[in-house]
Coordinates of C-alpha atoms and ligand atoms in Angstrom, one line a residue:
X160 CA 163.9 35.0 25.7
X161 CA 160.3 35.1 27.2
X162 CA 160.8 33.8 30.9
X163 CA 157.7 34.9 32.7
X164 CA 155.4 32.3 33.1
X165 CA 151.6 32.5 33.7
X166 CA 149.7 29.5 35.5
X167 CA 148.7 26.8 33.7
X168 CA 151.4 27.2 31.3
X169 CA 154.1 24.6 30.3
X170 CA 157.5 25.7 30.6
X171 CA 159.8 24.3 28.2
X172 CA 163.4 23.8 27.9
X173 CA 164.8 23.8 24.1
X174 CA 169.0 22.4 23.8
X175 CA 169.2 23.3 20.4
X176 CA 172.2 25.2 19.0
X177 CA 171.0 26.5 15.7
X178 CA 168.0 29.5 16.8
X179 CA 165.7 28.9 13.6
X180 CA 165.1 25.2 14.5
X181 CA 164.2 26.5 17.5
X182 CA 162.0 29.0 16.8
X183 CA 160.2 26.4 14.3
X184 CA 159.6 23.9 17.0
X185 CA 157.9 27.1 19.4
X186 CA 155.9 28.0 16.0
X187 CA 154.4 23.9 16.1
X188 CA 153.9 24.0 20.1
X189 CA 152.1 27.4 19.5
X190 CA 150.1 26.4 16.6
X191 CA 148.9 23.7 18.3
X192 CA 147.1 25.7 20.7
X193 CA 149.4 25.0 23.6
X194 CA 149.7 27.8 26.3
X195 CA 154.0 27.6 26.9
X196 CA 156.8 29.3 27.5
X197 CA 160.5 29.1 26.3
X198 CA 164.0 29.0 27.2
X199 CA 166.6 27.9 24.9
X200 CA 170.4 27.1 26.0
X201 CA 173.2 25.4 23.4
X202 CA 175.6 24.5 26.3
X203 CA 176.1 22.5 29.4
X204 CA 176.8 25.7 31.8
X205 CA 173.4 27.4 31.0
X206 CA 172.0 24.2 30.5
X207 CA 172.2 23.6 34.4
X208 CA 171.4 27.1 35.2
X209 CA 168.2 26.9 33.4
X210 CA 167.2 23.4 34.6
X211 CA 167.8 25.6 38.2
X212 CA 166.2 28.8 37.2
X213 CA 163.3 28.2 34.7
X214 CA 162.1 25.0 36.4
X215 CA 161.1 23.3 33.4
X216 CA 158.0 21.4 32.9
X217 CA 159.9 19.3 29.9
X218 CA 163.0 19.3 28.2
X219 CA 163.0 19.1 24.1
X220 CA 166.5 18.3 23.2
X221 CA 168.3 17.9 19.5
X222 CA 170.9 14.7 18.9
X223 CA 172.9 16.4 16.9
X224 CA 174.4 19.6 17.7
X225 CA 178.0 20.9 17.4
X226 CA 179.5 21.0 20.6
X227 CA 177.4 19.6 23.0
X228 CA 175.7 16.0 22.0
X229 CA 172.2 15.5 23.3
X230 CA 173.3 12.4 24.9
X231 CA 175.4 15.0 27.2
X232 CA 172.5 17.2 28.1
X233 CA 170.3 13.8 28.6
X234 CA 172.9 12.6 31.3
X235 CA 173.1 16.0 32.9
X236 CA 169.1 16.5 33.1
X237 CA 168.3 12.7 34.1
X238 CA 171.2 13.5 36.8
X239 CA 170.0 16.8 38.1
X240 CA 166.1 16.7 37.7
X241 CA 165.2 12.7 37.5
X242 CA 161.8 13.3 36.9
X243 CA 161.5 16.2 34.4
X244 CA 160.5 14.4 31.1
X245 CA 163.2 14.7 28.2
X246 CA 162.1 14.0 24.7
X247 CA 164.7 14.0 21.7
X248 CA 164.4 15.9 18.5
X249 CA 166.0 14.7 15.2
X250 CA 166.2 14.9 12.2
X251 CA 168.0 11.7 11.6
X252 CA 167.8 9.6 14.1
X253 CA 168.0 6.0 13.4
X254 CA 166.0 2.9 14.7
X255 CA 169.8 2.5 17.1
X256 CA 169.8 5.7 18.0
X257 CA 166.2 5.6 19.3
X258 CA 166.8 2.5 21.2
X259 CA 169.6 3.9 23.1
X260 CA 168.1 7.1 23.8
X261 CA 164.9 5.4 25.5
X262 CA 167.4 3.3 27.0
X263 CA 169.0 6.1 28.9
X264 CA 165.9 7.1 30.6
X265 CA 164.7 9.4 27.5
X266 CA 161.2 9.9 27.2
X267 CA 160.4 9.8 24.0
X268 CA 161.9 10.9 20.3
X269 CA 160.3 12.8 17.3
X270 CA 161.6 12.8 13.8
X271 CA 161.9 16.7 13.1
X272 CA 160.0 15.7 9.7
X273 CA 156.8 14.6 11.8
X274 CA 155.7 17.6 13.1
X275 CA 152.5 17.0 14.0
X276 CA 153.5 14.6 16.6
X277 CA 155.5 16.8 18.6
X278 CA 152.9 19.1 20.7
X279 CA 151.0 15.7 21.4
X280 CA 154.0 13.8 22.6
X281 CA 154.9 16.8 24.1
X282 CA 151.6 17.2 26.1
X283 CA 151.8 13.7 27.0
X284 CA 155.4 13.2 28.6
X285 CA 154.2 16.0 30.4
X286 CA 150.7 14.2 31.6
X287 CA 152.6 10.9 32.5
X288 CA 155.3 12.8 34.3
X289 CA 152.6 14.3 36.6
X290 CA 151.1 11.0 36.9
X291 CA 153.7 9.7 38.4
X292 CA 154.6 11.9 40.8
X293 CA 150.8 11.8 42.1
X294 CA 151.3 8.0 42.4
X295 CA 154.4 8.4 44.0
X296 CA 152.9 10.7 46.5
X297 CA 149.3 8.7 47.4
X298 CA 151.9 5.5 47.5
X299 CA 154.1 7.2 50.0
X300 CA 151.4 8.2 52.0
X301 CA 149.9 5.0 52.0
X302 CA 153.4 3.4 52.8
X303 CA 153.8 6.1 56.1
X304 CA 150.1 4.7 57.3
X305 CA 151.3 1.4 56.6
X306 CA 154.6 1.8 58.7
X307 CA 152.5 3.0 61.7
X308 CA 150.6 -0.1 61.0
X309 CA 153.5 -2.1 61.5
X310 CA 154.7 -0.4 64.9
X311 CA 151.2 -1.2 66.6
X312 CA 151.6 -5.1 65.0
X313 CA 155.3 -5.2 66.7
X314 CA 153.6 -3.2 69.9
X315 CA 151.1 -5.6 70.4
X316 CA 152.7 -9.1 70.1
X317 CA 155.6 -7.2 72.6
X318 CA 152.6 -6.4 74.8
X319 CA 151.2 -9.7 74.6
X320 CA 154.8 -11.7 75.3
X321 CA 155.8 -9.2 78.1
X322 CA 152.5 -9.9 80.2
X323 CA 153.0 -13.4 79.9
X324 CA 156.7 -13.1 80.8
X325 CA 155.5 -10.4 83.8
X326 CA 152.7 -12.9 84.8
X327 CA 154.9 -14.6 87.0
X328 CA 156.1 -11.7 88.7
X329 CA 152.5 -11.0 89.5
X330 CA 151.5 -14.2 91.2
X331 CA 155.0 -15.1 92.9
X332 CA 155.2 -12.6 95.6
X333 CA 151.9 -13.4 96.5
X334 CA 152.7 -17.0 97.2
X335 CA 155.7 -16.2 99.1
X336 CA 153.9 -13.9 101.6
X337 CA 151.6 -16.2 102.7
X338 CA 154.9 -19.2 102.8
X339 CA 156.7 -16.9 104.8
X340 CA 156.7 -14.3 107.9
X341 CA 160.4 -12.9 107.4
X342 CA 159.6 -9.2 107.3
X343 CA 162.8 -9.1 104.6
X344 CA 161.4 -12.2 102.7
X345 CA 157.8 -9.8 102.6
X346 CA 159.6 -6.9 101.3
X347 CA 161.7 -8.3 98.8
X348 CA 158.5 -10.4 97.7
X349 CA 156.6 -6.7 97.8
X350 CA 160.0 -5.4 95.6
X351 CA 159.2 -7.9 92.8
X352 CA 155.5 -7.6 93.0
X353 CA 155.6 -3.6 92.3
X354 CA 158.4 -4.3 89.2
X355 CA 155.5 -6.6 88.1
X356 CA 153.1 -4.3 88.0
X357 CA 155.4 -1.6 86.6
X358 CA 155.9 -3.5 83.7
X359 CA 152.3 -4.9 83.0
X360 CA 151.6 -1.1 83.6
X361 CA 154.4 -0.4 80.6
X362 CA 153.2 -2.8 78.2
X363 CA 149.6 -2.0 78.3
X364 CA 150.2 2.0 77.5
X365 CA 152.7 0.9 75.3
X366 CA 149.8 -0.8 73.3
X367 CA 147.4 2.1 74.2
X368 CA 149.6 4.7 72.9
X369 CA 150.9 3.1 69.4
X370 CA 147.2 1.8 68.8
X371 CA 145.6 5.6 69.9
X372 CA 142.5 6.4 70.5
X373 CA 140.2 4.4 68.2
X374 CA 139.1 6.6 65.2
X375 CA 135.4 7.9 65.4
X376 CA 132.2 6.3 63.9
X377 CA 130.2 8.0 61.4
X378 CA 127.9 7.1 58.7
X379 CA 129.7 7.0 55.3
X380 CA 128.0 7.0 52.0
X381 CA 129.9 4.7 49.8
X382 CA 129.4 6.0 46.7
X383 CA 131.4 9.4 48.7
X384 CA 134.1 6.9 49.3
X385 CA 134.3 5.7 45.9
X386 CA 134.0 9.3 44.5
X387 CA 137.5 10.0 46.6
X388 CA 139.0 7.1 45.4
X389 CA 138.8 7.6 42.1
X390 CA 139.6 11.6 42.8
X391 CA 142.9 10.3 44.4
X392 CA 143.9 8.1 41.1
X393 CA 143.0 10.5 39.0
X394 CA 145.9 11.7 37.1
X395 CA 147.6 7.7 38.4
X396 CA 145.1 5.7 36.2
X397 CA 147.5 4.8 33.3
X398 CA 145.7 4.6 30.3
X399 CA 145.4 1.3 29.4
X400 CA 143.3 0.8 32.4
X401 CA 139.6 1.6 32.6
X402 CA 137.7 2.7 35.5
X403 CA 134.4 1.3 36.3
X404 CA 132.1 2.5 39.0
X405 CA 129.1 0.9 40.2
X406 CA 127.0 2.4 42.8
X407 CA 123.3 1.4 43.3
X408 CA 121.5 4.5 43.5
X409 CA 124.2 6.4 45.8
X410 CA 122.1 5.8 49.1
X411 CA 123.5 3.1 50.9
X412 CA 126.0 3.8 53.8
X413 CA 128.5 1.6 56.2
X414 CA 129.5 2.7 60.0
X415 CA 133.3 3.3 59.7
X416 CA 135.7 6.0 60.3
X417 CA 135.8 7.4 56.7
X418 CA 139.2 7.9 56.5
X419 CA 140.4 4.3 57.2
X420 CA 137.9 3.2 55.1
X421 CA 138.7 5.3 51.9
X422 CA 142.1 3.7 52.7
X423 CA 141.0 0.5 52.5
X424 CA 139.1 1.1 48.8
X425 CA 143.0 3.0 48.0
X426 CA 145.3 -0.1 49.1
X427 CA 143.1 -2.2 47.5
X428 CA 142.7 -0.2 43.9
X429 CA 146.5 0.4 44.1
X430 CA 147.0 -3.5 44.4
X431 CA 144.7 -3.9 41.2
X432 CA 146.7 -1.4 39.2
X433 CA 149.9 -3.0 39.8
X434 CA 148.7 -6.5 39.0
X435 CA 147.8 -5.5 35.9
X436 CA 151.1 -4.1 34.1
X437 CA 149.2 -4.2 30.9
X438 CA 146.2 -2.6 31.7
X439 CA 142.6 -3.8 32.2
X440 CA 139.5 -2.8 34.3
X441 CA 139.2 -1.9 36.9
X442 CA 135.8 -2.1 39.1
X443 CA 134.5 -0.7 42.2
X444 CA 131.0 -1.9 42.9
X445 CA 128.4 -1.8 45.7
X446 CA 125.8 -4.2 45.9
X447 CA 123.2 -4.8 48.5
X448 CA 123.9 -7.9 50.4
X449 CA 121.6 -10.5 52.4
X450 CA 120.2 -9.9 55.6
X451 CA 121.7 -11.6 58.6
X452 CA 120.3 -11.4 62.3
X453 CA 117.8 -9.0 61.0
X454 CA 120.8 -7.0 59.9
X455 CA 121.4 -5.9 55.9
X456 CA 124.9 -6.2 54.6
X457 CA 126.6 -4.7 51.7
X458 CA 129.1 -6.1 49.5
X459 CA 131.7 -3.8 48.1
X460 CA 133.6 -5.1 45.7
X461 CA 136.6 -3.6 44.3
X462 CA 137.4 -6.6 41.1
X463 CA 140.6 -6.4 38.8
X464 CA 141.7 -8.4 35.3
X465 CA 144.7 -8.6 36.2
X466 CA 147.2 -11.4 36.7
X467 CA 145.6 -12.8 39.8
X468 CA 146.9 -15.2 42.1
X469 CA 147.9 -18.7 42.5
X470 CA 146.8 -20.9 45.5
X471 CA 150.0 -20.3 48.0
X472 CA 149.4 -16.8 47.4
X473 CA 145.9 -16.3 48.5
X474 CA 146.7 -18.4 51.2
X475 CA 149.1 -15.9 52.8
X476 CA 148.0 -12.7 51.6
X477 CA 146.9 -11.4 55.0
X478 CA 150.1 -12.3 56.4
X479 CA 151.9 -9.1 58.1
X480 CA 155.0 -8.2 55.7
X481 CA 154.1 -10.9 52.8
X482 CA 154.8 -9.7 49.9
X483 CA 155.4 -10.8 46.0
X484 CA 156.8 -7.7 45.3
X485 CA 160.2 -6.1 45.2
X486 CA 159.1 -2.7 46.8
X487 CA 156.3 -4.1 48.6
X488 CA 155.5 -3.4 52.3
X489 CA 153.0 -6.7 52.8
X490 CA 151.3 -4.5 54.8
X491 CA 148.5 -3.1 52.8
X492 CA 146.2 -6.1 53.4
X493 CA 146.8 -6.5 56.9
X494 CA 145.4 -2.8 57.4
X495 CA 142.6 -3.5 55.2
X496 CA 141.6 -5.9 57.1
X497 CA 141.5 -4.8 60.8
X498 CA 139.6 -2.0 59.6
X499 CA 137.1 -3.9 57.8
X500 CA 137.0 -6.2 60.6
X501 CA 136.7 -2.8 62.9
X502 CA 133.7 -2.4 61.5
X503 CA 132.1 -5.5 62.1
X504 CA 132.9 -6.6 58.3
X505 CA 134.5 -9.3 56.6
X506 CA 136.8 -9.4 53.2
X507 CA 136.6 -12.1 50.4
X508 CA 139.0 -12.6 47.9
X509 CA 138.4 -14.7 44.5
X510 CA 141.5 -14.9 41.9
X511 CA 143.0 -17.1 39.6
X512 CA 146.3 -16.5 38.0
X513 CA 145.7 -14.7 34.8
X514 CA 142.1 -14.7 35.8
X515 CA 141.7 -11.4 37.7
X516 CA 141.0 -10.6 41.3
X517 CA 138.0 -9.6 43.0
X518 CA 137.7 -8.4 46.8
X519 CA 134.4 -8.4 48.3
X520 CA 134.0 -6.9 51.7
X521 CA 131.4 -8.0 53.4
X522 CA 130.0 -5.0 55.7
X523 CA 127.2 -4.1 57.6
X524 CA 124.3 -1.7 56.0
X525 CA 124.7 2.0 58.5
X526 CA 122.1 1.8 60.4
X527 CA 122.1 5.7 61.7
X528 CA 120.0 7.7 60.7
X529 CA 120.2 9.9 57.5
X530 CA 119.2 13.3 59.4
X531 CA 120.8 15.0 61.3
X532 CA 124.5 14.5 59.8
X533 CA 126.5 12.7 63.0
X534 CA 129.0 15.4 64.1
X535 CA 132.8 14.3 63.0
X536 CA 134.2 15.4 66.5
X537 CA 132.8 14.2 69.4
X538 CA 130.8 17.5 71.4
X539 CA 131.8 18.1 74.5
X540 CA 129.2 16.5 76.5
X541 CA 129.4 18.1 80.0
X542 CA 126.6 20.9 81.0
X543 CA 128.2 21.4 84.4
X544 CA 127.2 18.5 86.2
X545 CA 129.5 17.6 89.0
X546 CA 131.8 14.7 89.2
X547 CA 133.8 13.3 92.1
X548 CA 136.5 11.3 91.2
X549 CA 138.3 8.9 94.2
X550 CA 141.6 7.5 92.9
X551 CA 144.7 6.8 95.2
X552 CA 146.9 7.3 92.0
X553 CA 147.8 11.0 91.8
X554 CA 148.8 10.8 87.7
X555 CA 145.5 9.4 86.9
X556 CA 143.3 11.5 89.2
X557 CA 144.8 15.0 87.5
X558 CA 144.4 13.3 84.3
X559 CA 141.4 12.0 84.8
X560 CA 140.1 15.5 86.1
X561 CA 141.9 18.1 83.5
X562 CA 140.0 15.5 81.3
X563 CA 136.8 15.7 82.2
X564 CA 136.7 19.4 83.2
X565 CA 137.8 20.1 79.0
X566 CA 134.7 18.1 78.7
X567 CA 132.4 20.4 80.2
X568 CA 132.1 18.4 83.9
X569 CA 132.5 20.0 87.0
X570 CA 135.2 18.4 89.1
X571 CA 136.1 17.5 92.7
X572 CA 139.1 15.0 93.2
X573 CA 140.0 13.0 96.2
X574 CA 142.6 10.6 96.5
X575 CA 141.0 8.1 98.5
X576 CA 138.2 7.7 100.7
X577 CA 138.0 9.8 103.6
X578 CA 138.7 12.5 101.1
X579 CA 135.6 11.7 99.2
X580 CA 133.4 11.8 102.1
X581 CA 134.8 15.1 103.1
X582 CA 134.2 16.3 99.8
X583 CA 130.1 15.4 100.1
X584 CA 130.1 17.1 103.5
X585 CA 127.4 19.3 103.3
X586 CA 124.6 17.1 102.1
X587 CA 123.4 19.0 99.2
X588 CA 126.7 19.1 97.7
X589 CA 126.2 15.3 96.5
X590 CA 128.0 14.9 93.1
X591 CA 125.8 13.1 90.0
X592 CA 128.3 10.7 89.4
X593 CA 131.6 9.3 91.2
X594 CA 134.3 7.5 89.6
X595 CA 136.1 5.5 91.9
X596 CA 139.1 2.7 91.5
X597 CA 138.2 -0.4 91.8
X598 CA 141.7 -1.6 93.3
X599 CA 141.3 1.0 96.3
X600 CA 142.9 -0.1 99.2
X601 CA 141.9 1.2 102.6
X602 CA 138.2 1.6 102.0
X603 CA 137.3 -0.8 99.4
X604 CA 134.9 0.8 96.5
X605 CA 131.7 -1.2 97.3
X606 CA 132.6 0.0 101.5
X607 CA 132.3 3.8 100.1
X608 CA 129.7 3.6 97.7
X609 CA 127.1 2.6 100.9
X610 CA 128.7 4.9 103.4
X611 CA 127.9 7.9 100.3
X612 CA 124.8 6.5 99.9
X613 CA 123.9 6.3 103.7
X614 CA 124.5 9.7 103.3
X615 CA 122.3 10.3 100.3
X616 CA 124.0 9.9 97.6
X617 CA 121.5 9.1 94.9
X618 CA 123.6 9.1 91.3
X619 CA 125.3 6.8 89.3
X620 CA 129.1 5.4 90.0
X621 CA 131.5 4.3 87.4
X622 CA 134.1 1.8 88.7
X623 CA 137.8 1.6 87.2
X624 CA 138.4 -2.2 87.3
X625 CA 141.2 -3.9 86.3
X626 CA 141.5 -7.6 85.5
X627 CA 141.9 -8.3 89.3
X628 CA 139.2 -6.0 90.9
X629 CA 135.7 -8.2 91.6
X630 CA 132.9 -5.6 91.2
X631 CA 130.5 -5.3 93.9
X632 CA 127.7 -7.7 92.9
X633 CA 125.5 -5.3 94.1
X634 CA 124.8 -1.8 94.4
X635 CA 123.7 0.6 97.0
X636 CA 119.8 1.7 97.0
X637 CA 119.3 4.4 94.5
X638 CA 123.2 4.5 93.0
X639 CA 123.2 2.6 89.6
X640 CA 126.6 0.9 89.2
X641 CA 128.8 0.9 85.6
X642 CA 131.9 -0.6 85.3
X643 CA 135.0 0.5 83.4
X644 CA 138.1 -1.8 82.4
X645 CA 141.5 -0.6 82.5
X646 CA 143.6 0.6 80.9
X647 CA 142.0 3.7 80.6
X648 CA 141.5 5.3 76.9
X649 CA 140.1 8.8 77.2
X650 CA 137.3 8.5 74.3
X651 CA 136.1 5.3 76.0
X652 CA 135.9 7.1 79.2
X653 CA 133.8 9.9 78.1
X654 CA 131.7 7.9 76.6
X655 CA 131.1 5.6 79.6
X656 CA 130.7 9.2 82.0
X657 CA 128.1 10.3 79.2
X658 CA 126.5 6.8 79.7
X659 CA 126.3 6.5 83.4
X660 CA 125.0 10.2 83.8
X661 CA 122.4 9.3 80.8
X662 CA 120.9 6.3 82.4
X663 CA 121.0 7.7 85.5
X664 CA 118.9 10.8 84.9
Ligands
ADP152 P1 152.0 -5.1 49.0 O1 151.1 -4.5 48.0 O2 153.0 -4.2 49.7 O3 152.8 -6.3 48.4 P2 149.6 -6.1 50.2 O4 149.3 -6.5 51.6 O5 148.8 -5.0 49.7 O6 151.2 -5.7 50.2 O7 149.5 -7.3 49.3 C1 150.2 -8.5 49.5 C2 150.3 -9.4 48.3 O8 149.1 -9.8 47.9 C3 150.9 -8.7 47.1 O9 152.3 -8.6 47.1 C4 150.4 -9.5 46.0 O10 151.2 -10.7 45.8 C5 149.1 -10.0 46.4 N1 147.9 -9.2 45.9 C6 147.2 -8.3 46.6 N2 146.3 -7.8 45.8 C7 146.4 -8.4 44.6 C8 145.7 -8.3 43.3 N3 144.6 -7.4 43.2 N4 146.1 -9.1 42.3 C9 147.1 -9.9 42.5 N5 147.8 -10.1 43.6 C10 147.4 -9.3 44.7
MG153 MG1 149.5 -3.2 48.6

């Protein structure tokens, strides 16, 4: 019995106990110009050793053996491999017989006396078996993003209700002190002002960390995104539904990150499949919008013919976790739509129910140039200039250093003032740039910006400010000022030190 299998070759399982039949139905597959290979068993023990050992692509069984009923080997397949397809031969199978074998979870049944139907059904169990699993995989890939999606949504609305819970701790102690000169009233009132901060601390890197780092920017060709959308359902598409795709001339482009944003086109083609259980069309179309604030827009639509919705429906659709369906995660919209709103976009939805659904998102035209492609990972930016950074909180300062140093800077770190000016001692060891906190204590950050310049420091300074800190309205002569709100976020803070050095030199 030929086991060895080449690629690209089916392998398929015959339970058939009389060896002629079988040989007849590897004669039709053959003829047929199929590339397979055969195993045959005729009894429940080898049956499961071959559904083990040979792997089968499909199983082709007979109803009516001696022994061993095909209604046994169904049950045993379905039970050890759900999702190998299992087709029934007969030679007399009737209409009942048929209706309880689909019924079982078979996936289809040939009459022995139509032959030529076999390699085709064949061929096909095996096409929609792989379809499925591809769907199940993009689906489950899409639900893991979507989960994520939900832990940021939970994240942020605990953010938000802990800072207002915290606020009180904030603005409390600072009331007391100035009611009070008990030196244990002041402490305990100091006590409850730190917790404060602690926790406002808590809930902001909470947020920073579940929401990460934003993705990057780049220019994305749509007609690219729409070419890895339809890639992806490929093989999913069932085939009563028809794939259309418009793109005008392949040339126009949106600023996004072009992962999210082939996500977006994939929740929102996935929705359109499943609304339309009987097949349709399916469209994805760009179009050149208006022009608004001297800005062009593009409209891409992704439009279904499938059941569409009724008016309580598209009310609620980009509710987090509303859903109509029993394995839905309501969460596929609610992506779709902070990312298209990441980008500066909007979405529009038009349905009726048994009308169809189109979504039109509304985004503005790239406006980067074509050449030279944007690098997908930031550069490193640094060429060695030097950066003194002045923060009286030792986490931040190391991280803010080992940071910047990967970056390509050159660092010296102080953790508060004095240290700073020691650090410019000799005069021509003035830094380009300092980064200094805004909340500094001792010597405030506008106090140690002049005494550095009074000592000819001539770069620019980036200020870490928190909602509290008050900016010096005005700099010292020949240091340009740039301020950065906490908390922190790495990307943003390269960016900013690129910026400040930029304008400065
Ligand atoms: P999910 O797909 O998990 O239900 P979504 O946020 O993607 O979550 O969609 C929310 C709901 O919006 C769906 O359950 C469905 O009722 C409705 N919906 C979305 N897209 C379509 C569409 N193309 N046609 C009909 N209904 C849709
Ligand atoms: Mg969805």
């Amino acid at each position: 019995m030929p086991v060895k299998t080449e690629a690209g070759e089916l392998r398929i399982l015959l339970v058939e106990d009389v060896p002629e039949d079988a040989e007849r139905v590897i004669a039709q597959i053959l003829a047929a110009g199929m590339r397979a290979s055969f195993q045959r068993v005729d009894e429940e023990g080898q049956l499961l050793a071959a559904l083990q050992a040979f792997q089968p692509d499909v199983v082709l069984a007979e109803l009516n053996m001696g022994a061993f009923s095909g209604f046994q080997a169904l049950d045993i397949v379905r039970q050890a491999q759900p999702d190998v397809p299992f087709l029934f031969l007969s030679s007399t199978l009737g209409e009942d017989a048929a209706v309880a074998a689909l019924q079982r979870g078979a996936s289809d049944y040939i009459l022995k006396h139509h032959p030529a139907r076999l390699p085709s059904a064949v061929a096909r169990a095996v096409r929609d078996a792989r379809a499925t699993g591809e769907r199940q995989r993009v689906e489950g890939e899409l639900m893991r993003a979507q989960r994520l999606e939900s832990l940021s949504l939970l994240a942020a609305g605990l953010s938000h209700d802990l800072r207002n819970i915290l606020q009180p701790l904030l603005i409390v102690p600072e009331l007391l002190k100035v009611r009070t000169q008990d030196p244990q009233l002041l402490h305990m009132a100091e006590v409850i002002a730190e917790c404060g901060r602690r926790g406002h601390e808590m809930a902001e890197s909470m947020l920073s960390f579940v929401r990460g780092s934003p993705r990057p920017s780049e220019r994305v060709k749509v007609h690219h995104l729409f070419e890895a959308v339809q890639l992806l359902l490929r093989g999913t598409l069932p085939r009563d539904v028809e794939l259309q795709v418009e793109t005008a001339g392949g040339a126009l482009a949106v600023d996004g990150n072009y992962t999210e944003l082939q996500q977006v086109l994939l929740n929102l083609a996935l929705n359109a499949l499943q609304a339309m259980p009987g097949g349709g069309t399916l469209t994805l179309r760009v179009d050149l919008g208006g022009l608004h604030h001297g800005r062009q827009w593009l409209v891409i639509s992704v439009i279904d013919s499938g059941i569409g919705m009724d008016a309580p429906t598209l009310e609620r659709l980009f509710s987090p976790f509303f859903t109509t369906k029993p394995d839905g995660t309501g969460l596929g919209l609610v992506s779709c739509k902070r990312i298209v709103e990441s980008c500066g976009g909007r979405i529009a939805v038009t349905s009726a129910p048994g009308e169809g659904t189109r979504f039109d998102l509304h985004l503005p035209a790239s406006e980067q140039a074509e050449l030279p492609q944007p690098p997908i990972q930031p550069m490193a930016a640094g060429t060695g200039q030097s950066i003194l950074v002045v923060d009286a909180e030792a986490t931040r300062l190391s991280l803010l250093g080992n940071a910047l140093s990967s970056q390509g800077y050159l660092l010296q770190l102080a953790s508060d003032g004095a240290a700073a000016l020691r650090a410019v001692e000799p005069a021509d060891a003035m830094p380009a740039l300092v980064i200094l906190d805004g909340g500094a204590q001792l010597l405030t950050a506008g106090a140690l910006l002049s005494e550095l310049s009074q000592r000819g420091f001539r770069g620019a300074a980036l200020l870490l400010c928190d909602e509290a800190c008050m900016p010096p309205v005005e700099a010292p002569a020949g240091v340009s000022l740039h301020v950065l709100r906490k908390p922190l976020e790495m990307q943003q803070v390269f960016r900013s030190v690129a910026k400040a050095l930029r304008t400065h030199g």
